[in-house]
CSV table of C-alpha atoms and ligand atoms in Angstrom, one decimal:
chain,number,residue,atom,x,y,z
A,1,MET,CA,24.3,0.6,-4.4
A,2,THR,CA,22.6,1.5,-7.7
A,3,LYS,CA,22.4,-0.6,-10.8
A,4,GLU,CA,22.3,0.0,-14.5
A,5,THR,CA,19.9,-2.4,-16.2
A,6,PRO,CA,16.2,-1.7,-16.0
A,7,THR,CA,14.2,-4.8,-14.9
A,8,VAL,CA,11.1,-4.4,-17.0
A,9,ASP,CA,10.2,-3.5,-20.6
A,10,MET,CA,7.9,-0.5,-21.1
A,11,GLU,CA,5.7,-2.6,-23.4
A,12,LYS,CA,4.8,-4.9,-20.5
A,13,ILE,CA,3.7,-2.0,-18.4
A,14,VAL,CA,1.8,-0.4,-21.2
A,15,SER,CA,0.1,-3.7,-22.0
A,16,LEU,CA,-0.8,-4.4,-18.4
A,17,SER,CA,-2.1,-0.9,-17.9
A,18,ARG,CA,-4.3,-1.2,-21.0
A,19,ARG,CA,-5.4,-4.8,-20.3
A,20,ARG,CA,-6.5,-4.2,-16.7
A,21,GLY,CA,-7.7,-0.7,-16.9
A,22,PHE,CA,-4.9,1.3,-15.2
A,23,ILE,CA,-4.2,3.7,-18.1
A,24,PHE,CA,-5.8,4.3,-21.6
A,25,PRO,CA,-4.8,6.6,-24.4
A,26,SER,CA,-6.9,9.8,-24.3
A,27,SER,CA,-9.8,9.9,-26.7
A,28,GLU,CA,-8.9,6.4,-27.9
A,29,ILE,CA,-12.0,5.9,-30.1
A,30,TYR,CA,-10.7,8.8,-32.2
A,31,GLY,CA,-7.2,7.3,-32.5
A,32,GLY,CA,-5.9,8.9,-29.3
A,33,LEU,CA,-4.4,12.3,-28.6
A,34,SER,CA,-0.7,12.3,-28.6
A,35,SER,CA,0.8,12.5,-25.1
A,36,CYS,CA,-2.5,12.7,-23.2
A,37,TRP,CA,-3.7,9.8,-21.0
A,38,ASP,CA,-6.8,8.7,-19.2
A,39,TYR,CA,-6.5,6.8,-15.9
A,40,GLY,CA,-9.0,3.9,-15.7
A,41,PRO,CA,-10.7,2.4,-12.7
A,42,LEU,CA,-7.6,0.9,-11.2
A,43,GLY,CA,-5.3,3.8,-12.4
A,44,VAL,CA,-7.4,6.4,-10.7
A,45,GLU,CA,-7.2,4.5,-7.4
A,46,LEU,CA,-3.4,4.0,-7.6
A,47,LYS,CA,-2.8,7.6,-8.5
A,48,ARG,CA,-5.0,8.9,-5.7
A,49,ASN,CA,-3.3,6.6,-3.2
A,50,ILE,CA,0.1,8.0,-4.3
A,51,LYS,CA,-1.2,11.6,-3.9
A,52,GLN,CA,-2.7,10.7,-0.5
A,53,ALA,CA,0.6,9.1,0.7
A,54,TRP,CA,2.5,12.3,-0.4
A,55,TRP,CA,-0.1,14.6,1.3
A,56,ARG,CA,0.0,12.6,4.4
A,57,ALA,CA,3.9,12.7,4.6
A,58,VAL,CA,4.3,16.3,3.7
A,59,VAL,CA,1.2,18.0,5.2
A,60,GLN,CA,-0.8,15.8,7.6
A,61,GLU,CA,2.1,14.5,9.6
A,62,ARG,CA,4.0,17.8,9.9
A,63,ASP,CA,3.7,21.0,12.0
A,64,ASP,CA,5.6,23.1,9.5
A,65,MET,CA,3.5,22.6,6.3
A,66,VAL,CA,0.1,23.7,5.0
A,67,GLY,CA,-1.8,22.7,1.9
A,68,LEU,CA,-3.1,24.9,-0.9
A,69,ASP,CA,-5.1,24.5,-4.1
A,70,THR,CA,-4.7,27.4,-6.5
A,71,SER,CA,-6.3,28.0,-9.9
A,72,ILE,CA,-4.7,26.7,-13.1
A,73,LEU,CA,-5.3,30.1,-14.9
A,74,MET,CA,-3.4,32.9,-13.3
A,75,HIS,CA,-2.8,36.6,-14.0
A,76,PRO,CA,-0.5,36.8,-17.1
A,77,GLN,CA,1.9,39.0,-15.2
A,78,VAL,CA,2.8,35.9,-13.1
A,79,TRP,CA,4.5,34.4,-16.1
A,80,ALA,CA,6.3,37.6,-16.9
A,81,ALA,CA,7.6,37.7,-13.3
A,82,SER,CA,8.5,34.0,-13.1
A,83,GLY,CA,10.6,34.2,-16.3
A,84,HIS,CA,8.4,31.7,-18.1
A,85,LEU,CA,7.4,34.1,-20.9
A,86,GLU,CA,11.0,34.8,-21.6
A,87,GLY,CA,12.8,31.7,-20.6
A,88,PHE,CA,10.5,28.7,-20.8
A,89,ALA,CA,11.4,27.9,-24.3
A,90,ASP,CA,13.3,25.2,-26.0
A,91,PRO,CA,15.4,25.7,-29.2
A,92,LEU,CA,13.6,23.9,-32.0
A,93,VAL,CA,14.4,23.1,-35.6
A,94,GLU,CA,12.0,22.1,-38.3
A,95,CYS,CA,12.6,19.8,-41.3
A,96,LYS,CA,12.1,21.7,-44.5
A,97,ASN,CA,10.9,18.5,-46.2
A,98,CYS,CA,8.5,16.7,-43.8
A,99,HIS,CA,8.0,19.6,-41.4
A,100,LEU,CA,8.5,17.6,-38.3
A,101,ARG,CA,10.0,19.6,-35.4
A,102,TRP,CA,12.9,18.5,-33.3
A,103,LYS,CA,14.5,19.7,-30.1
A,104,ALA,CA,17.9,21.1,-31.2
A,105,ASP,CA,19.6,19.7,-28.1
A,106,ASP,CA,18.5,16.2,-28.9
A,107,LEU,CA,19.9,16.1,-32.5
A,108,THR,CA,23.2,14.5,-33.2
A,109,GLY,CA,23.5,15.1,-36.9
A,110,ASP,CA,22.4,18.1,-39.0
A,111,SER,CA,19.7,16.4,-41.0
A,112,CYS,CA,16.1,15.3,-40.1
A,113,PRO,CA,16.2,12.0,-38.1
A,114,SER,CA,12.9,11.0,-39.8
A,115,CYS,CA,13.4,11.7,-43.5
A,116,GLY,CA,17.0,12.9,-43.8
A,117,GLY,CA,15.7,16.3,-45.0
A,118,GLU,CA,17.4,19.7,-44.5
A,119,LEU,CA,16.7,21.4,-41.2
A,120,THR,CA,15.9,25.1,-40.5
A,121,GLU,CA,17.9,27.3,-38.1
A,122,SER,CA,16.8,26.7,-34.5
A,123,ARG,CA,14.1,29.0,-33.1
A,124,GLN,CA,12.9,29.4,-29.5
A,125,PHE,CA,9.6,27.7,-28.9
A,126,ASN,CA,7.5,28.6,-25.8
A,127,LEU,CA,6.3,25.6,-24.0
A,128,MET,CA,3.2,27.3,-22.4
A,129,PHE,CA,-0.3,26.6,-23.7
A,130,LYS,CA,-1.9,29.9,-24.6
A,131,THR,CA,-5.6,30.6,-24.5
A,132,PHE,CA,-8.1,33.4,-24.2
A,133,MET,CA,-10.1,34.5,-21.2
A,134,GLY,CA,-13.6,35.8,-21.9
A,135,PRO,CA,-15.4,36.1,-25.2
A,136,VAL,CA,-12.9,38.1,-27.3
A,137,GLU,CA,-9.8,36.5,-28.8
A,138,GLU,CA,-7.4,39.5,-28.5
A,139,ASP,CA,-3.9,40.0,-27.1
A,140,ALA,CA,-5.3,41.7,-24.0
A,141,SER,CA,-7.2,38.6,-23.0
A,142,VAL,CA,-4.4,36.0,-23.4
A,143,VAL,CA,-3.9,33.7,-20.5
A,144,TYR,CA,-1.8,30.6,-20.0
A,145,LEU,CA,-2.4,27.1,-18.6
A,146,ARG,CA,0.1,26.9,-15.8
A,147,PRO,CA,3.2,25.0,-16.7
A,148,GLU,CA,3.9,24.3,-12.9
A,149,THR,CA,1.9,24.6,-9.7
A,150,ALA,CA,4.7,26.4,-8.0
A,151,GLN,CA,3.7,30.0,-8.9
A,152,GLY,CA,0.3,29.6,-7.1
A,153,MET,CA,2.2,29.1,-3.9
A,154,PHE,CA,4.7,32.0,-4.4
A,155,VAL,CA,1.9,34.5,-5.0
A,156,ASN,CA,0.0,33.3,-1.9
A,157,PHE,CA,3.0,33.6,0.4
A,158,GLN,CA,1.7,36.6,2.3
A,159,ASN,CA,-1.8,35.1,2.5
A,160,ILE,CA,-0.4,32.1,4.2
A,161,VAL,CA,1.8,34.1,6.6
A,162,ASN,CA,-1.2,36.3,7.5
A,163,THR,CA,-3.8,33.6,7.9
A,164,THR,CA,-2.0,30.7,9.5
A,165,ARG,CA,0.5,32.3,11.9
A,166,LYS,CA,3.2,30.0,10.4
A,167,ARG,CA,6.7,31.2,11.2
A,168,LEU,CA,9.9,30.3,9.2
A,169,PRO,CA,10.8,27.7,8.3
A,170,PHE,CA,7.5,26.5,6.9
A,171,GLY,CA,6.2,25.1,3.6
A,172,ILE,CA,3.3,25.1,1.3
A,173,ALA,CA,2.2,21.9,-0.5
A,174,GLN,CA,0.1,21.7,-3.6
A,175,ILE,CA,-1.1,18.9,-6.0
A,176,GLY,CA,-2.5,19.8,-9.3
A,177,LYS,CA,-2.5,19.7,-13.1
A,178,ALA,CA,0.2,21.4,-15.1
A,179,PHE,CA,0.5,21.8,-18.9
A,180,ARG,CA,3.5,22.0,-21.1
A,181,ASN,CA,3.5,22.0,-24.9
A,182,GLU,CA,6.5,19.6,-24.9
A,183,ILE,CA,8.2,19.2,-28.2
A,184,THR,CA,9.2,15.6,-27.8
A,185,VAL,CA,6.9,13.4,-25.8
A,186,GLY,CA,6.8,9.7,-25.2
A,187,ASN,CA,7.8,6.9,-22.9
A,188,PHE,CA,4.1,6.4,-22.0
A,189,ILE,CA,3.1,8.7,-19.1
A,190,PHE,CA,6.7,9.8,-18.4
A,191,ARG,CA,6.4,12.9,-20.5
A,192,SER,CA,3.0,14.2,-21.5
A,193,ARG,CA,1.6,17.6,-22.3
A,194,GLU,CA,-1.0,17.5,-19.5
A,195,PHE,CA,0.3,16.0,-16.2
A,196,GLU,CA,0.1,16.4,-12.5
A,197,GLN,CA,2.6,17.7,-10.0
A,198,MET,CA,3.1,17.4,-6.3
A,199,GLU,CA,5.1,20.4,-5.3
A,200,ILE,CA,6.4,21.8,-2.0
A,201,GLU,CA,7.7,25.4,-1.6
A,202,TYR,CA,9.6,25.5,1.7
A,203,PHE,CA,10.4,29.0,3.0
A,204,VAL,CA,13.6,29.4,5.0
A,205,LYS,CA,15.9,32.1,6.4
A,206,PRO,CA,18.7,32.9,4.0
A,207,GLY,CA,21.9,31.2,5.3
A,208,THR,CA,20.0,28.1,6.4
A,209,ASP,CA,19.0,27.2,2.8
A,210,GLU,CA,21.7,24.6,2.1
A,211,GLU,CA,20.9,22.7,5.3
A,212,TRP,CA,17.2,22.6,4.3
A,213,PHE,CA,18.1,21.7,0.8
A,214,ASN,CA,20.0,18.6,2.0
A,215,TYR,CA,17.2,17.8,4.5
A,216,TRP,CA,14.5,17.7,1.7
A,217,ILE,CA,16.6,15.6,-0.6
A,218,GLU,CA,16.9,13.0,2.1
A,219,GLU,CA,13.3,13.3,3.1
A,220,ARG,CA,12.0,12.9,-0.4
A,221,LEU,CA,14.3,10.0,-1.3
A,222,ASN,CA,13.1,8.2,1.8
A,223,TRP,CA,9.5,8.8,0.8
A,224,TYR,CA,10.0,6.8,-2.4
A,225,VAL,CA,11.6,4.0,-0.5
A,226,ARG,CA,8.7,4.0,2.0
A,227,LEU,CA,6.3,3.8,-1.0
A,228,GLY,CA,7.9,0.4,-1.8
A,229,ILE,CA,10.4,1.5,-4.5
A,230,LYS,CA,13.7,-0.4,-4.3
A,231,ARG,CA,16.6,1.8,-3.3
A,232,GLU,CA,18.9,0.4,-6.0
A,233,ASN,CA,16.5,1.8,-8.6
A,234,LEU,CA,16.8,5.3,-7.2
A,235,ARG,CA,19.8,7.7,-7.5
A,236,LEU,CA,20.6,11.3,-6.9
A,237,ARG,CA,22.0,13.4,-9.7
A,238,GLU,CA,23.4,16.9,-9.1
A,239,HIS,CA,22.9,19.5,-11.9
A,240,SER,CA,26.1,21.0,-13.2
A,241,LYS,CA,26.4,24.8,-13.1
A,242,ASP,CA,25.6,25.2,-16.8
A,243,GLU,CA,22.5,22.9,-16.6
A,244,LEU,CA,20.9,24.9,-13.7
A,245,ALA,CA,17.6,26.6,-14.4
A,246,HIS,CA,17.6,30.4,-14.4
A,247,TYR,CA,16.1,30.5,-10.9
A,248,ALA,CA,18.2,27.8,-9.2
A,249,ARG,CA,21.2,28.1,-6.9
A,250,SER,CA,21.5,24.4,-6.8
A,251,CYS,CA,19.4,21.4,-8.0
A,252,ILE,CA,19.4,17.7,-7.5
A,253,ASP,CA,17.3,15.2,-9.4
A,254,ILE,CA,15.9,12.1,-7.8
A,255,ASP,CA,16.2,9.7,-10.8
A,256,TYR,CA,14.5,6.4,-11.2
A,257,LEU,CA,15.8,3.5,-13.4
A,258,PHE,CA,12.8,3.6,-15.8
A,259,PRO,CA,12.7,1.1,-18.7
A,260,MET,CA,14.3,3.7,-21.0
A,261,GLY,CA,17.1,4.3,-18.4
A,262,TRP,CA,17.8,6.7,-15.5
A,263,SER,CA,15.4,9.6,-15.8
A,264,GLU,CA,14.1,12.4,-13.5
A,265,LEU,CA,11.3,11.5,-11.0
A,266,GLU,CA,11.6,14.6,-8.9
A,267,GLY,CA,13.7,17.7,-8.8
A,268,VAL,CA,14.8,19.4,-5.6
A,269,ALA,CA,16.0,22.9,-6.1
A,270,ASN,CA,17.3,25.7,-4.0
A,271,ARG,CA,15.6,28.7,-5.6
A,272,GLY,CA,17.1,31.3,-3.4
A,273,ASP,CA,15.0,34.5,-3.2
A,274,PHE,CA,14.4,34.6,-7.0
A,275,ASP,CA,10.7,34.0,-7.0
A,276,LEU,CA,9.6,36.3,-4.2
A,277,VAL,CA,11.9,39.1,-5.4
A,278,GLN,CA,10.4,38.8,-8.9
A,279,HIS,CA,6.8,38.9,-7.7
A,280,ALA,CA,7.6,41.9,-5.4
A,281,LYS,CA,9.0,43.7,-8.4
A,282,TYR,CA,6.2,42.9,-10.8
A,283,SER,CA,3.3,43.2,-8.4
A,284,GLY,CA,4.6,46.1,-6.3
A,285,LYS,CA,3.6,44.2,-3.2
A,286,SER,CA,6.1,43.5,-0.4
A,287,MET,CA,7.3,39.9,0.0
A,288,ASP,CA,9.2,40.8,3.1
A,289,TYR,CA,9.0,38.5,6.1
A,290,TYR,CA,9.3,39.9,9.6
A,291,ASP,CA,11.3,37.8,12.1
A,292,ASP,CA,9.8,38.5,15.5
A,293,GLU,CA,12.8,37.1,17.3
A,294,THR,CA,15.6,39.0,15.5
A,295,LYS,CA,13.4,42.0,14.6
A,296,GLU,CA,14.7,41.7,11.0
A,297,HIS,CA,12.9,42.1,7.7
A,298,PHE,CA,14.1,39.9,4.8
A,299,ILE,CA,12.9,37.9,1.8
A,300,PRO,CA,13.0,34.2,2.5
A,301,TYR,CA,14.8,31.7,0.4
A,302,ILE,CA,12.9,28.8,-1.1
A,303,ILE,CA,13.6,25.1,-1.3
A,304,GLU,CA,11.4,23.3,-3.8
A,305,PRO,CA,10.9,19.6,-4.0
A,306,SER,CA,8.9,19.1,-7.2
A,307,ALA,CA,7.6,15.7,-8.1
A,308,GLY,CA,5.4,14.3,-10.9
A,309,VAL,CA,2.4,12.3,-10.0
A,310,ASP,CA,2.4,10.5,-13.3
A,311,ARG,CA,6.1,9.7,-13.1
A,312,SER,CA,5.7,8.3,-9.6
A,313,THR,CA,2.8,6.2,-10.8
A,314,LEU,CA,4.9,4.9,-13.7
A,315,ALA,CA,7.9,4.2,-11.3
A,316,VAL,CA,5.7,2.2,-8.8
A,317,LEU,CA,4.2,0.2,-11.6
A,318,CYS,CA,7.7,-0.6,-13.1
A,319,ASP,CA,9.1,-1.4,-9.7
A,320,ALA,CA,6.3,-3.6,-8.6
A,321,TYR,CA,6.0,-5.6,-11.8
A,322,ASP,CA,7.1,-9.2,-11.6
A,323,GLU,CA,6.7,-12.5,-13.5
A,324,GLU,CA,7.0,-15.9,-11.8
A,325,PRO,CA,6.9,-19.4,-13.4
A,326,ASP,CA,3.5,-21.0,-12.6
A,327,LYS,CA,3.2,-24.6,-13.8
A,328,ASP,CA,3.1,-24.1,-17.6
A,329,GLU,CA,2.1,-20.5,-17.4
A,330,ILE,CA,3.5,-17.3,-15.9
A,331,ARG,CA,2.2,-15.6,-12.8
A,332,VAL,CA,2.2,-11.8,-13.4
A,333,LEU,CA,2.1,-9.9,-10.2
A,334,LEU,CA,2.5,-6.4,-8.9
A,335,HIS,CA,4.2,-6.2,-5.5
A,336,LEU,CA,2.5,-2.9,-4.8
A,337,HIS,CA,2.9,-1.6,-1.3
A,338,PRO,CA,-0.5,-2.2,0.4
A,339,SER,CA,-0.9,1.6,1.1
A,340,ILE,CA,-1.1,2.3,-2.6
A,341,ALA,CA,-2.6,-0.9,-4.0
A,342,PRO,CA,-5.8,0.1,-5.9
A,343,ILE,CA,-7.8,-2.7,-4.3
A,344,LYS,CA,-6.8,-3.8,-0.8
A,345,VAL,CA,-8.9,-6.9,-0.4
A,346,ALA,CA,-10.8,-9.2,-2.8
A,347,ILE,CA,-13.7,-11.3,-1.6
A,348,LEU,CA,-13.8,-14.7,-3.4
A,349,PRO,CA,-16.7,-17.1,-2.6
A,350,LEU,CA,-15.9,-20.6,-3.7
A,351,SER,CA,-19.4,-21.1,-5.1
A,352,ARG,CA,-22.2,-18.9,-6.4
A,353,LYS,CA,-24.8,-20.8,-4.4
A,354,GLU,CA,-27.3,-18.6,-2.8
A,355,GLN,CA,-26.4,-19.3,0.8
A,356,LEU,CA,-22.7,-18.7,0.3
A,357,ALA,CA,-23.3,-15.6,-1.9
A,358,ALA,CA,-25.5,-14.0,0.8
A,359,PHE,CA,-22.9,-14.7,3.5
A,360,SER,CA,-20.0,-13.4,1.3
A,361,LYS,CA,-21.9,-10.2,0.3
A,362,GLU,CA,-22.4,-9.4,3.9
A,363,ILE,CA,-18.6,-9.6,4.5
A,364,HIS,CA,-18.1,-7.5,1.4
A,365,ALA,CA,-20.6,-4.8,2.6
A,366,ASP,CA,-18.8,-4.7,5.9
A,367,LEU,CA,-15.2,-4.5,4.7
A,368,ARG,CA,-15.9,-1.9,1.9
A,369,GLN,CA,-16.7,0.6,4.6
A,370,HIS,CA,-13.0,0.6,5.3
A,371,TRP,CA,-11.2,-0.1,2.0
A,372,MET,CA,-11.6,-0.5,-1.7
A,373,VAL,CA,-12.8,-4.1,-1.7
A,374,SER,CA,-13.7,-6.1,-4.8
A,375,TYR,CA,-16.0,-9.1,-5.2
A,376,ASP,CA,-15.3,-11.8,-7.7
A,377,ASP,CA,-17.2,-15.0,-8.1
A,378,THR,CA,-16.5,-15.9,-11.7
A,379,GLN,CA,-14.2,-18.7,-13.0
A,380,SER,CA,-11.9,-21.0,-11.0
A,381,ILE,CA,-10.3,-19.8,-7.7
A,382,GLY,CA,-6.8,-20.1,-9.3
A,383,ARG,CA,-7.8,-17.8,-12.1
A,384,ARG,CA,-9.3,-15.3,-9.6
A,385,TYR,CA,-6.2,-15.3,-7.5
A,386,ARG,CA,-4.1,-14.6,-10.7
A,387,ARG,CA,-6.4,-11.7,-11.6
A,388,GLN,CA,-5.9,-10.1,-8.2
A,389,ASP,CA,-2.1,-10.8,-8.3
A,390,GLU,CA,-1.8,-9.0,-11.6
A,391,ILE,CA,-3.4,-5.8,-10.2
A,392,GLY,CA,-1.5,-5.9,-6.9
A,393,THR,CA,-4.3,-6.8,-4.5
A,394,PRO,CA,-2.5,-7.7,-1.3
A,395,PHE,CA,-5.1,-10.0,0.2
A,396,CYS,CA,-7.9,-12.3,-0.9
A,397,VAL,CA,-10.5,-13.5,1.4
A,398,THR,CA,-11.8,-16.9,0.4
A,399,ILE,CA,-15.2,-18.1,1.6
A,400,ASP,CA,-16.2,-21.8,1.4
A,401,PHE,CA,-19.0,-24.0,2.6
A,402,GLN,CA,-17.2,-24.8,5.8
A,403,SER,CA,-17.3,-21.1,6.5
A,404,LEU,CA,-21.0,-21.4,6.9
A,405,GLU,CA,-20.5,-23.9,9.7
A,406,ASP,CA,-17.4,-22.7,11.5
A,407,ASN,CA,-17.7,-19.0,10.8
A,408,GLN,CA,-14.1,-18.9,9.6
A,409,VAL,CA,-12.6,-17.6,6.3
A,410,THR,CA,-9.3,-17.9,4.6
A,411,ILE,CA,-6.9,-14.9,4.0
A,412,ARG,CA,-4.4,-15.4,1.2
A,413,GLU,CA,-1.4,-13.2,0.8
A,414,ARG,CA,-0.4,-12.1,-2.7
A,415,ASP,CA,3.5,-12.4,-2.6
A,416,SER,CA,4.0,-15.6,-0.6
A,417,MET,CA,0.6,-17.1,-1.5
A,418,ASN,CA,0.5,-18.3,2.1
A,419,GLN,CA,-2.9,-18.7,3.7
A,420,ILE,CA,-4.3,-18.4,7.2
A,421,ARG,CA,-7.8,-19.2,8.5
A,422,VAL,CA,-9.5,-16.7,10.9
A,423,PRO,CA,-12.8,-16.3,12.7
A,424,ILE,CA,-15.1,-13.8,10.9
A,425,GLY,CA,-15.2,-11.7,14.1
A,426,GLU,CA,-11.4,-11.2,13.7
A,427,LEU,CA,-11.3,-10.6,10.0
A,428,LYS,CA,-11.4,-6.8,9.8
A,429,ASN,CA,-8.8,-6.2,12.5
A,430,THR,CA,-6.6,-9.0,11.1
A,431,LEU,CA,-6.7,-7.4,7.6
A,432,LYS,CA,-6.0,-4.0,9.1
A,433,ALA,CA,-2.9,-5.3,10.9
A,434,LYS,CA,-1.7,-7.1,7.8
A,435,LEU,CA,-2.3,-4.1,5.5
A,436,GLU,CA,-0.2,-2.1,8.0
A,437,GLY,CA,2.6,-4.6,7.6
A,438,GLU,CA,2.1,-7.3,10.3
A,439,ASP,CA,3.5,-10.7,9.3
A,440,LEU,CA,0.7,-13.0,7.9
A,441,PHE,CA,1.5,-15.7,10.4
A,442,VAL,CA,0.9,-13.6,13.4
A,443,LEU,CA,-2.5,-15.1,14.2
A,444,PRO,CA,-5.5,-13.6,15.9
A,445,PRO,CA,-7.3,-15.6,18.6
A,446,GLY,CA,-8.8,-18.7,17.0
A,447,GLY,CA,-6.7,-18.3,13.9
A,448,GLN,CA,-4.5,-21.0,12.3
A,449,ILE,CA,-2.0,-21.4,9.5
A,450,TRP,CA,-3.9,-22.9,6.6
A,451,LYS,CA,-1.5,-23.3,3.7
A,452,GLN,CA,2.1,-22.4,2.8
A,453,GLY,CA,2.4,-21.4,-0.9
A,454,GLU,CA,0.0,-22.8,-3.5
B,1,ATP,P1,12.4,17.1,-17.7
B,1,ATP,O1,13.8,17.5,-17.6
B,1,ATP,O2,12.2,15.6,-17.6
B,1,ATP,O3,11.6,17.7,-18.8
B,1,ATP,P2,11.9,19.2,-15.9
B,1,ATP,O4,13.2,19.3,-15.2
B,1,ATP,O5,11.5,20.1,-16.9
B,1,ATP,O6,11.7,17.7,-16.4
B,1,ATP,P3,10.5,20.2,-13.7
B,1,ATP,O7,10.3,21.5,-14.3
B,1,ATP,O8,11.6,20.2,-12.6
B,1,ATP,O9,10.8,19.1,-14.8
B,1,ATP,O10,9.2,19.6,-13.1
B,1,ATP,C1,9.1,19.0,-11.9
B,1,ATP,C2,8.5,17.6,-12.0
B,1,ATP,O11,7.3,17.6,-12.8
B,1,ATP,C3,9.5,16.6,-12.8
B,1,ATP,O12,10.4,16.0,-11.9
B,1,ATP,C4,8.5,15.6,-13.3
B,1,ATP,O13,8.2,14.6,-12.3
B,1,ATP,C5,7.2,16.4,-13.6
B,1,ATP,N1,7.1,16.7,-15.0
B,1,ATP,C6,7.7,17.8,-15.6
B,1,ATP,N2,7.4,17.7,-17.0
B,1,ATP,C7,6.6,16.7,-17.1
B,1,ATP,C8,5.9,16.1,-18.3
B,1,ATP,N3,6.0,16.7,-19.5
B,1,ATP,N4,5.2,15.0,-18.1
B,1,ATP,C9,5.1,14.4,-16.9
B,1,ATP,N5,5.7,14.9,-15.8
B,1,ATP,C10,6.4,16.0,-15.9
C-alpha cells in the first residue's frame, strides 16, 4: 500500500510558503534564527485549522476526553521525576578544528563531516532549555522550558479525576509549545527548537493497555486520512526493543513520506505506569486510582499519542501540493481539505465598477460571518483564480454584471475548475454543503451547471 518516492521537493514547499505568506524564517530581517519559524497570515490559519480538527476529533466529539492547558514553566522536580534531567540527552562530539557539534549517532566516519577535522570524545548534551525564574541567576532558581506538553497532564491527573468525575478509561488532551535544544535541526519546520505539540494521555486499567494502544494507533492514523493525507504516504513503524525510550513498553511511529524520506509524524507509546509512579515518588502524593466497581486501588497505565503541529502542517502542505500544465504555464495548486484550507471562499467581482463593488462587498460581509473569506478585485479573473488555487481556497464566487440583474453568482471549484450558477439566496447554504463535501453538481433550487473545467 505504501510507496517509496516522495512526490514533492522541499524547495517547492519552502518557496510557496515564503512567497504566499504561510511560513517565514524567524527574525528574518536579522538574518533569521536557526530552526525557528514564524507562521504568516495563511500559515496561522492553516495551523489553527489543523489544531481545531484535532481538538474536535479527540475532545469535542468524545465522552472520554477532556482538554487542558498547562504552563510551559513547571516545577524543576517534574523533570527530575520524568527522567528528562538524566535521560533527555544526546551523545555529542565536537570538531577540534571548526568547533561544530555533531550527533554521535548520525556520524558514519570518525572525522568532522564539515572540515575533516579531528573529533572529541562524545559527551552527553541535555536538550532542555534552561533559564532562571525571578531576579537572581542562581542554581536554586533554575527552571526549564518544557520539552513536551505531556508532563503537565501527568501532574494534573488527580485534579482531573477529582473535578470531572471521569472514570477509567479516559484521556486528557493538550496543545502547546515545547522546546528542545536539538543538536541537528533542519528540513524546514520538521525539526525546530521551538515547536508545538498535540498530545493525548489516555489512562487505562493495567491489562487493557495493549488493546487501547492498538485502538489509538488506528484512530490516529485515520485522523490523518480524514485530514486529506493520502494513505499511501503514511506508514506505521514499530520501535525495536533497543530503540524504545526509557518510559515506553511499546511504541509505534506514524511516519509520513516527507520530501527527505519517511520520517516521524506522530509517536504512539504505551508508557505503562512509569510517569505516575515517578511523580508519586518525587512528590510524595498518591497517584492511585480507586475503581468503584471492583473496589481496587491501582496506578493506571498510560497510552500516549503524541503529534507535532508543525510536522502535521508540513505533511498537509506536501501532500496537497500539485502542479498541472496550464496552456504555456503551470497551475500550482494545493488540494487542501476544505476543513483546513486557510481561506474557504474568495469573492471575485469581475469589475471594480461602483455598482458591482457595492453588491460584491455585501456578499463578502455576509459570508465572512461564517468563514475566512477573502476579496480580490485586482488583475484578470484567470490570475485571481490561480492565486486562490495556489493557497488551496476550495471555492471562488464570481460576480458579474448579469448578477445585478438576475441575482445569481457563479461558484467555481478549485480542483475540477467546474462552475455552477446559483441564486444569491442559496449561496451560503450551497457553500456550506460543498465545504462539507457535497458534489458541486448537486444543485440548489434555481441553480444550474455553468461550465465544466476552464
Ligand atoms: P524525533 O525522533 O524526530 O526527534 P521524537 O521521537 O524525539 O522525534 P517525541 O518525543 O515522540 O519525538 O515527540 C512527539 C512529537 O513531537 C513528534 O512525533 C513530532 O511530531 C513532534 N516533535 C518532536 N520534536 C520536534 C522538533 N524538534 N520539531 C518539531 N516537532 C517535533
